[in-house]
Amino acid sequence: MTKTDKNKRSIFVRMDKLATIGLGIISFILGIGLWWFATYVGSTNLPSPIDVVIRCFELAGNGQLFVDIFASMRRVLIGFLLGVSIAVPIGFLMGWYRLARGLIEPWIQFFRVIPPLAIIPLAIVTMGIDETPKIFVIFLAAFLSSVVATFQGVVNVDRTYINAARVLGASDWVIFRSVVVPASTPFILVGFRIGLGSAWATVVAAELIAAQSGLGFRMQQAQLYYDLPTIFVSLVAIGILGLIMDRLVGRADEYLTRWQEKGTA
């Protein structure tokens, strides 16, 4: 590829990113407009965007919003990091060794069909009402998503690459490190993104049942007093935090899989 071709490709990439950002801004404006329209024309009891913004400043002013965000973020990050740190090696083990797959996969599939939310009552009864059961159910949600994605990534590695590496005299460790890990990385990162969504859904449900702080706890308290603006503030905060974390994983995906040719429509 010549220098001119590289420059043209760089320009097209930047234009594509700008177009994506522009579409995102337009989508955001349209969404807010539809929300505003629904509150003033429809027969719903939804609070208007301006009501939610005012309530957000009130909660931020007394520090309550930041306390809830910190509590939820702490639970999500601890549970998620614990889940993926254990899921990745187990997923590799299942994908690489048939014996490990036969012993572990049935249990993974068994727990995978049980919603983590169904574990919350059992976790609270057995572990108490402090942070342990909340972090445990988040860990379980992130673990199950990531371990399945890692396993699928390993078993879907093209055998041609592995056979070619063996022909060239590569050992199993070299093949695993230089072929299997890079080829399965896109699957792993998809599992991370799914795990993040599951972690946020789980922490909100856990905070609804037993918590003294957190965005889910705040929504439950607001429900008792029919405080819809506060509920919306918590929902928006969860959405923004989840979006930021998802974008960070997406950036990591772009960097770690930059060798992979990706098509766009």
GROMACS .gro file of N, CA and C in nm, residues 31-164:
model
  402
   31GLY      N    1  -3.437   1.168   2.022
   31GLY     CA    2  -3.490   1.098   2.139
   31GLY      C    3  -3.542   1.192   2.245
   32ILE      N    4  -3.465   1.299   2.273
   32ILE     CA    5  -3.510   1.398   2.371
   32ILE      C    6  -3.636   1.468   2.321
   33GLY      N    7  -3.640   1.496   2.189
   33GLY     CA    8  -3.757   1.561   2.132
   33GLY      C    9  -3.882   1.476   2.145
   34LEU      N   10  -3.869   1.347   2.118
   34LEU     CA   11  -3.983   1.256   2.132
   34LEU      C   12  -4.027   1.247   2.278
   35TRP      N   13  -3.932   1.244   2.369
   35TRP     CA   14  -3.965   1.240   2.513
   35TRP      C   15  -4.042   1.365   2.552
   36TRP      N   16  -3.994   1.480   2.509
   36TRP     CA   17  -4.061   1.606   2.541
   36TRP      C   18  -4.203   1.610   2.482
   37PHE      N   19  -4.212   1.563   2.359
   37PHE     CA   20  -4.343   1.561   2.292
   37PHE      C   21  -4.440   1.472   2.367
   38ALA      N   22  -4.391   1.356   2.413
   38ALA     CA   23  -4.479   1.262   2.485
   38ALA      C   24  -4.527   1.318   2.617
   39THR      N   25  -4.443   1.398   2.684
   39THR     CA   26  -4.483   1.452   2.814
   39THR      C   27  -4.585   1.564   2.803
   40TYR      N   28  -4.583   1.637   2.691
   40TYR     CA   29  -4.672   1.752   2.679
   40TYR      C   30  -4.796   1.725   2.595
   41VAL      N   31  -4.789   1.627   2.508
   41VAL     CA   32  -4.903   1.599   2.419
   41VAL      C   33  -4.976   1.473   2.463
   42GLY      N   34  -4.900   1.374   2.507
   42GLY     CA   35  -4.961   1.247   2.545
   42GLY      C   36  -5.030   1.256   2.679
   43SER      N   37  -5.094   1.146   2.716
   43SER     CA   38  -5.169   1.140   2.842
   43SER      C   39  -5.089   1.070   2.951
   44THR      N   40  -4.957   1.058   2.933
   44THR     CA   41  -4.873   0.989   3.031
   44THR      C   42  -4.838   1.083   3.146
   45ASN      N   43  -4.789   1.024   3.254
   45ASN     CA   44  -4.744   1.101   3.370
   45ASN      C   45  -4.593   1.116   3.373
   46LEU      N   46  -4.529   1.096   3.259
   46LEU     CA   47  -4.384   1.105   3.254
   46LEU      C   48  -4.337   1.247   3.286
   47PRO      N   49  -4.228   1.260   3.361
   47PRO     CA   50  -4.173   1.394   3.384
   47PRO      C   51  -4.105   1.444   3.257
   48SER      N   52  -4.100   1.574   3.240
   48SER     CA   53  -4.036   1.631   3.123
   48SER      C   54  -3.884   1.627   3.141
   49PRO      N   55  -3.809   1.638   3.031
   49PRO     CA   56  -3.663   1.641   3.043
   49PRO      C   57  -3.612   1.750   3.136
   50ILE      N   58  -3.677   1.866   3.135
   50ILE     CA   59  -3.631   1.976   3.220
   50ILE      C   60  -3.654   1.943   3.368
   51ASP      N   61  -3.764   1.872   3.399
   51ASP     CA   62  -3.789   1.829   3.537
   51ASP      C   63  -3.680   1.733   3.585
   52VAL      N   64  -3.641   1.644   3.496
   52VAL     CA   65  -3.537   1.546   3.531
   52VAL      C   66  -3.403   1.617   3.550
   53VAL      N   67  -3.373   1.714   3.465
   53VAL     CA   68  -3.246   1.788   3.478
   53VAL      C   69  -3.243   1.864   3.611
   54ILE      N   70  -3.354   1.929   3.645
   54ILE     CA   71  -3.361   2.003   3.772
   54ILE      C   72  -3.341   1.908   3.890
   55ARG      N   73  -3.409   1.793   3.886
   55ARG     CA   74  -3.394   1.695   3.994
   55ARG      C   75  -3.251   1.643   4.001
   56CYS      N   76  -3.188   1.626   3.886
   56CYS     CA   77  -3.049   1.579   3.882
   56CYS      C   78  -2.957   1.678   3.953
   57PHE      N   79  -2.975   1.807   3.929
   57PHE     CA   80  -2.894   1.908   3.995
   57PHE      C   81  -2.920   1.910   4.146
   58GLU      N   82  -3.044   1.886   4.184
   58GLU     CA   83  -3.076   1.881   4.328
   58GLU      C   84  -3.006   1.764   4.396
   59LEU      N   85  -3.013   1.647   4.333
   59LEU     CA   86  -2.948   1.529   4.391
   59LEU      C   87  -2.796   1.543   4.390
   60ALA      N   88  -2.744   1.605   4.286
   60ALA     CA   89  -2.599   1.626   4.280
   60ALA      C   90  -2.556   1.731   4.382
   61GLY      N   91  -2.642   1.831   4.403
   61GLY     CA   92  -2.609   1.937   4.497
   61GLY      C   93  -2.596   1.889   4.640
   62ASN      N   94  -2.683   1.796   4.681
   62ASN     CA   95  -2.673   1.745   4.818
   62ASN      C   96  -2.582   1.621   4.829
   63GLY      N   97  -2.521   1.584   4.718
   63GLY     CA   98  -2.424   1.474   4.719
   63GLY      C   99  -2.484   1.336   4.710
   64GLN      N  100  -2.616   1.325   4.713
   64GLN     CA  101  -2.683   1.195   4.713
   64GLN      C  102  -2.656   1.117   4.584
   65LEU      N  103  -2.661   1.188   4.473
   65LEU     CA  104  -2.641   1.122   4.343
   65LEU      C  105  -2.502   1.059   4.334
   66PHE      N  106  -2.401   1.130   4.381
   66PHE     CA  107  -2.264   1.078   4.372
   66PHE      C  108  -2.242   0.960   4.466
   67VAL      N  109  -2.308   0.963   4.582
   67VAL     CA  110  -2.298   0.849   4.673
   67VAL      C  111  -2.358   0.725   4.610
   68ASP      N  112  -2.474   0.740   4.546
   68ASP     CA  113  -2.541   0.626   4.482
   68ASP      C  114  -2.460   0.575   4.363
   69ILE      N  115  -2.406   0.667   4.282
   69ILE     CA  116  -2.325   0.627   4.167
   69ILE      C  117  -2.201   0.550   4.213
   70PHE      N  118  -2.135   0.602   4.315
   70PHE     CA  119  -2.015   0.535   4.366
   70PHE      C  120  -2.048   0.396   4.418
   71ALA      N  121  -2.158   0.383   4.491
   71ALA     CA  122  -2.195   0.253   4.547
   71ALA      C  123  -2.223   0.151   4.437
   72SER      N  124  -2.301   0.191   4.336
   72SER     CA  125  -2.333   0.099   4.227
   72SER      C  126  -2.211   0.067   4.142
   73MET      N  127  -2.131   0.169   4.111
   73MET     CA  128  -2.011   0.147   4.031
   73MET      C  129  -1.914   0.053   4.102
   74ARG      N  130  -1.899   0.071   4.232
   74ARG     CA  131  -1.808  -0.014   4.308
   74ARG      C  132  -1.852  -0.160   4.300
   75ARG      N  133  -1.982  -0.184   4.319
   75ARG     CA  134  -2.032  -0.321   4.313
   75ARG      C  135  -2.015  -0.381   4.175
   76VAL      N  136  -2.047  -0.303   4.072
   76VAL     CA  137  -2.037  -0.353   3.936
   76VAL      C  138  -1.892  -0.384   3.900
   77LEU      N  139  -1.801  -0.294   3.931
   77LEU     CA  140  -1.661  -0.313   3.893
   77LEU      C  141  -1.599  -0.433   3.965
   78ILE      N  142  -1.626  -0.445   4.095
   78ILE     CA  143  -1.569  -0.557   4.170
   78ILE      C  144  -1.624  -0.689   4.118
   79GLY      N  145  -1.756  -0.698   4.106
   79GLY     CA  146  -1.817  -0.822   4.058
   79GLY      C  147  -1.776  -0.856   3.916
   80PHE      N  148  -1.774  -0.753   3.829
   80PHE     CA  149  -1.739  -0.776   3.689
   80PHE      C  150  -1.594  -0.821   3.675
   81LEU      N  151  -1.501  -0.751   3.741
   81LEU     CA  152  -1.360  -0.786   3.729
   81LEU      C  153  -1.331  -0.924   3.786
   82LEU      N  154  -1.395  -0.957   3.898
   82LEU     CA  155  -1.378  -1.092   3.953
   82LEU      C  156  -1.433  -1.196   3.855
   83GLY      N  157  -1.550  -1.167   3.797
   83GLY     CA  158  -1.612  -1.262   3.706
   83GLY      C  159  -1.528  -1.290   3.582
   84VAL      N  160  -1.481  -1.184   3.516
   84VAL     CA  161  -1.407  -1.205   3.392
   84VAL      C  162  -1.267  -1.260   3.419
   85SER      N  163  -1.207  -1.225   3.534
   85SER     CA  164  -1.073  -1.275   3.564
   85SER      C  165  -1.074  -1.426   3.586
   86ILE      N  166  -1.185  -1.480   3.632
   86ILE     CA  167  -1.196  -1.625   3.650
   86ILE      C  168  -1.252  -1.691   3.524
   87ALA      N  169  -1.341  -1.620   3.453
   87ALA     CA  170  -1.406  -1.678   3.335
   87ALA      C  171  -1.308  -1.703   3.222
   88VAL      N  172  -1.216  -1.611   3.198
   88VAL     CA  173  -1.126  -1.624   3.083
   88VAL      C  174  -1.038  -1.748   3.094
   89PRO      N  175  -0.966  -1.770   3.204
   89PRO     CA  176  -0.885  -1.894   3.210
   89PRO      C  177  -0.969  -2.021   3.206
   90ILE      N  178  -1.087  -2.020   3.269
   90ILE     CA  179  -1.171  -2.140   3.264
   90ILE      C  180  -1.222  -2.163   3.122
   91GLY      N  181  -1.258  -2.055   3.052
   91GLY     CA  182  -1.301  -2.069   2.913
   91GLY      C  183  -1.193  -2.124   2.823
   92PHE      N  184  -1.070  -2.076   2.842
   92PHE     CA  185  -0.957  -2.130   2.766
   92PHE      C  186  -0.935  -2.277   2.799
   93LEU      N  187  -0.947  -2.311   2.926
   93LEU     CA  188  -0.928  -2.450   2.969
   93LEU      C  189  -1.032  -2.540   2.905
   94MET      N  190  -1.157  -2.497   2.904
   94MET     CA  191  -1.263  -2.576   2.844
   94MET      C  192  -1.243  -2.591   2.694
   95GLY      N  193  -1.200  -2.485   2.627
   95GLY     CA  194  -1.184  -2.491   2.483
   95GLY      C  195  -1.064  -2.569   2.437
   96TRP      N  196  -0.959  -2.573   2.520
   96TRP     CA  197  -0.833  -2.634   2.478
   96TRP      C  198  -0.823  -2.781   2.516
   97TYR      N  199  -0.885  -2.818   2.629
   97TYR     CA  200  -0.874  -2.956   2.677
   97TYR      C  201  -1.013  -3.021   2.680
   98ARG      N  202  -1.024  -3.131   2.611
   98ARG     CA  203  -1.152  -3.201   2.603
   98ARG      C  204  -1.197  -3.251   2.741
   99LEU      N  205  -1.102  -3.297   2.823
   99LEU     CA  206  -1.137  -3.346   2.956
   99LEU      C  207  -1.199  -3.235   3.040
  100ALA      N  208  -1.138  -3.118   3.038
  100ALA     CA  209  -1.192  -3.005   3.115
  100ALA      C  210  -1.329  -2.965   3.062
  101ARG      N  211  -1.345  -2.971   2.930
  101ARG     CA  212  -1.474  -2.936   2.872
  101ARG      C  213  -1.583  -3.031   2.921
  102GLY      N  214  -1.553  -3.159   2.922
  102GLY     CA  215  -1.652  -3.257   2.965
  102GLY      C  216  -1.690  -3.243   3.112
  103LEU      N  217  -1.592  -3.202   3.195
  103LEU     CA  218  -1.618  -3.190   3.338
  103LEU      C  219  -1.687  -3.060   3.375
  104ILE      N  220  -1.653  -2.950   3.306
  104ILE     CA  221  -1.699  -2.818   3.348
  104ILE      C  222  -1.821  -2.770   3.271
  105GLU      N  223  -1.827  -2.798   3.140
  105GLU     CA  224  -1.933  -2.741   3.057
  105GLU      C  225  -2.074  -2.772   3.106
  106PRO      N  226  -2.105  -2.896   3.151
  106PRO     CA  227  -2.243  -2.920   3.199
  106PRO      C  228  -2.284  -2.827   3.313
  107TRP      N  229  -2.190  -2.798   3.403
  107TRP     CA  230  -2.223  -2.708   3.513
  107TRP      C  231  -2.240  -2.565   3.466
  108ILE      N  232  -2.159  -2.524   3.369
  108ILE     CA  233  -2.173  -2.390   3.314
  108ILE      C  234  -2.310  -2.375   3.248
  109GLN      N  235  -2.348  -2.473   3.168
  109GLN     CA  236  -2.478  -2.466   3.100
  109GLN      C  237  -2.593  -2.474   3.200
  110PHE      N  238  -2.573  -2.549   3.306
  110PHE     CA  239  -2.678  -2.561   3.409
  110PHE      C  240  -2.705  -2.426   3.474
  111PHE      N  241  -2.599  -2.360   3.519
  111PHE     CA  242  -2.615  -2.231   3.586
  111PHE      C  243  -2.649  -2.119   3.488
  112ARG      N  244  -2.612  -2.136   3.360
  112ARG     CA  245  -2.637  -2.031   3.263
  112ARG      C  246  -2.786  -2.011   3.237
  113VAL      N  247  -2.864  -2.118   3.248
  113VAL     CA  248  -3.008  -2.106   3.222
  113VAL      C  249  -3.084  -2.058   3.345
  114ILE      N  250  -3.016  -2.048   3.459
  114ILE     CA  251  -3.078  -1.992   3.579
  114ILE      C  252  -3.048  -1.843   3.583
  115PRO      N  253  -3.148  -1.757   3.577
  115PRO     CA  254  -3.120  -1.613   3.580
  115PRO      C  255  -3.048  -1.574   3.709
  116PRO      N  256  -2.943  -1.492   3.699
  116PRO     CA  257  -2.875  -1.448   3.822
  116PRO      C  258  -2.970  -1.381   3.920
  117LEU      N  259  -3.077  -1.318   3.869
  117LEU     CA  260  -3.173  -1.254   3.958
  117LEU      C  261  -3.241  -1.356   4.048
  118ALA      N  262  -3.255  -1.479   3.999
  118ALA     CA  263  -3.318  -1.583   4.080
  118ALA      C  264  -3.228  -1.627   4.194
  119ILE      N  265  -3.098  -1.597   4.185
  119ILE     CA  266  -3.003  -1.636   4.289
  119ILE      C  267  -3.003  -1.535   4.403
  120ILE      N  268  -3.057  -1.415   4.378
  120ILE     CA  269  -3.048  -1.308   4.478
  120ILE      C  270  -3.110  -1.347   4.612
  121PRO      N  271  -3.234  -1.401   4.616
  121PRO     CA  272  -3.289  -1.439   4.748
  121PRO      C  273  -3.203  -1.541   4.821
  122LEU      N  274  -3.152  -1.641   4.747
  122LEU     CA  275  -3.066  -1.742   4.810
  122LEU      C  276  -2.937  -1.679   4.861
  123ALA      N  277  -2.879  -1.588   4.781
  123ALA     CA  278  -2.754  -1.523   4.821
  123ALA      C  279  -2.774  -1.439   4.947
  124ILE      N  280  -2.887  -1.370   4.955
  124ILE     CA  281  -2.913  -1.286   5.073
  124ILE      C  282  -2.933  -1.372   5.198
  125VAL      N  283  -3.005  -1.484   5.183
  125VAL     CA  284  -3.031  -1.571   5.297
  125VAL      C  285  -2.902  -1.635   5.348
  126THR      N  286  -2.815  -1.676   5.255
  126THR     CA  287  -2.694  -1.748   5.294
  126THR      C  288  -2.576  -1.657   5.324
  127MET      N  289  -2.573  -1.536   5.265
  127MET     CA  290  -2.456  -1.448   5.281
  127MET      C  291  -2.485  -1.321   5.358
  128GLY      N  292  -2.611  -1.299   5.393
  128GLY     CA  293  -2.645  -1.177   5.466
  128GLY      C  294  -2.690  -1.067   5.372
  129ILE      N  295  -2.701  -0.946   5.427
  129ILE     CA  296  -2.753  -0.833   5.347
  129ILE      C  297  -2.647  -0.726   5.325
  130ASP      N  298  -2.520  -0.760   5.349
  130ASP     CA  299  -2.415  -0.663   5.325
  130ASP      C  300  -2.374  -0.666   5.178
  131GLU      N  301  -2.250  -0.632   5.147
  131GLU     CA  302  -2.206  -0.623   5.009
  131GLU      C  303  -2.182  -0.759   4.943
  132THR      N  304  -2.154  -0.861   5.021
  132THR     CA  305  -2.115  -0.991   4.964
  132THR      C  306  -2.218  -1.049   4.868
  133PRO      N  307  -2.347  -1.059   4.903
  133PRO     CA  308  -2.442  -1.120   4.808
  133PRO      C  309  -2.460  -1.037   4.682
  134LYS      N  310  -2.452  -0.905   4.692
  134LYS     CA  311  -2.467  -0.820   4.573
  134LYS      C  312  -2.351  -0.843   4.477
  135ILE      N  313  -2.230  -0.842   4.532
  135ILE     CA  314  -2.113  -0.864   4.447
  135ILE      C  315  -2.113  -1.005   4.390
  136PHE      N  316  -2.160  -1.102   4.469
  136PHE     CA  317  -2.162  -1.241   4.421
  136PHE      C  318  -2.252  -1.258   4.299
  137VAL      N  319  -2.373  -1.202   4.304
  137VAL     CA  320  -2.465  -1.220   4.190
  137VAL      C  321  -2.413  -1.145   4.066
  138ILE      N  322  -2.346  -1.031   4.086
  138ILE     CA  323  -2.284  -0.961   3.973
  138ILE      C  324  -2.171  -1.045   3.916
  139PHE      N  325  -2.090  -1.100   4.004
  139PHE     CA  326  -1.983  -1.189   3.962
  139PHE      C  327  -2.038  -1.305   3.878
  140LEU      N  328  -2.146  -1.364   3.925
  140LEU     CA  329  -2.204  -1.478   3.855
  140LEU      C  330  -2.253  -1.438   3.715
  141ALA      N  331  -2.319  -1.322   3.706
  141ALA     CA  332  -2.371  -1.277   3.576
  141ALA      C  333  -2.257  -1.251   3.478
  142ALA      N  334  -2.152  -1.181   3.524
  142ALA     CA  335  -2.039  -1.151   3.437
  142ALA      C  336  -1.961  -1.278   3.401
  143PHE      N  337  -1.946  -1.366   3.498
  143PHE     CA  338  -1.871  -1.490   3.476
  143PHE      C  339  -1.935  -1.577   3.368
  144LEU      N  340  -2.066  -1.598   3.380
  144LEU     CA  341  -2.133  -1.688   3.287
  144LEU      C  342  -2.130  -1.634   3.144
  145SER      N  343  -2.145  -1.504   3.126
  145SER     CA  344  -2.139  -1.446   2.992
  145SER      C  345  -1.998  -1.458   2.933
  146SER      N  346  -1.899  -1.430   3.015
  146SER     CA  347  -1.761  -1.427   2.965
  146SER      C  348  -1.705  -1.566   2.943
  147VAL      N  349  -1.740  -1.662   3.028
  147VAL     CA  350  -1.683  -1.795   3.013
  147VAL      C  351  -1.735  -1.863   2.886
  148VAL      N  352  -1.863  -1.843   2.855
  148VAL     CA  353  -1.919  -1.901   2.733
  148VAL      C  354  -1.857  -1.836   2.609
  149ALA      N  355  -1.839  -1.703   2.612
  149ALA     CA  356  -1.780  -1.634   2.497
  149ALA      C  357  -1.636  -1.677   2.476
  150THR      N  358  -1.559  -1.692   2.585
  150THR     CA  359  -1.420  -1.736   2.574
  150THR      C  360  -1.413  -1.877   2.519
  151PHE      N  361  -1.496  -1.964   2.570
  151PHE     CA  362  -1.501  -2.102   2.522
  151PHE      C  363  -1.532  -2.109   2.373
  152GLN      N  364  -1.633  -2.032   2.329
  152GLN     CA  365  -1.668  -2.031   2.188
  152GLN      C  366  -1.555  -1.975   2.103
  153GLY      N  367  -1.484  -1.876   2.157
  153GLY     CA  368  -1.372  -1.820   2.084
  153GLY      C  369  -1.262  -1.922   2.059
  154VAL      N  370  -1.234  -2.003   2.159
  154VAL     CA  371  -1.127  -2.104   2.145
  154VAL      C  372  -1.168  -2.214   2.048
  155VAL      N  373  -1.289  -2.266   2.061
  155VAL     CA  374  -1.330  -2.378   1.976
  155VAL      C  375  -1.353  -2.333   1.831
  156ASN      N  376  -1.370  -2.202   1.808
  156ASN     CA  377  -1.393  -2.153   1.673
  156ASN      C  378  -1.266  -2.104   1.603
  157VAL      N  379  -1.152  -2.122   1.666
  157VAL     CA  380  -1.026  -2.086   1.601
  157VAL      C  381  -1.007  -2.175   1.478
  158ASP      N  382  -0.971  -2.114   1.368
  158ASP     CA  383  -0.952  -2.188   1.243
  158ASP      C  384  -0.840  -2.291   1.260
  159ARG      N  385  -0.873  -2.418   1.237
  159ARG     CA  386  -0.774  -2.525   1.254
  159ARG      C  387  -0.658  -2.513   1.156
  160THR      N  388  -0.681  -2.442   1.047
  160THR     CA  389  -0.573  -2.424   0.951
  160THR      C  390  -0.455  -2.351   1.013
  161TYR      N  391  -0.484  -2.248   1.096
  161TYR     CA  392  -0.377  -2.174   1.163
  161TYR      C  393  -0.301  -2.264   1.260
  162ILE      N  394  -0.375  -2.345   1.333
  162ILE     CA  395  -0.310  -2.433   1.431
  162ILE      C  396  -0.224  -2.537   1.361
  163ASN      N  397  -0.278  -2.597   1.255
  163ASN     CA  398  -0.201  -2.698   1.182
  163ASN      C  399  -0.078  -2.639   1.116
  164ALA      N  400  -0.092  -2.517   1.063
  164ALA     CA  401   0.023  -2.452   1.001
  164ALA      C  402   0.132  -2.424   1.105
   0.00000   0.00000   0.00000
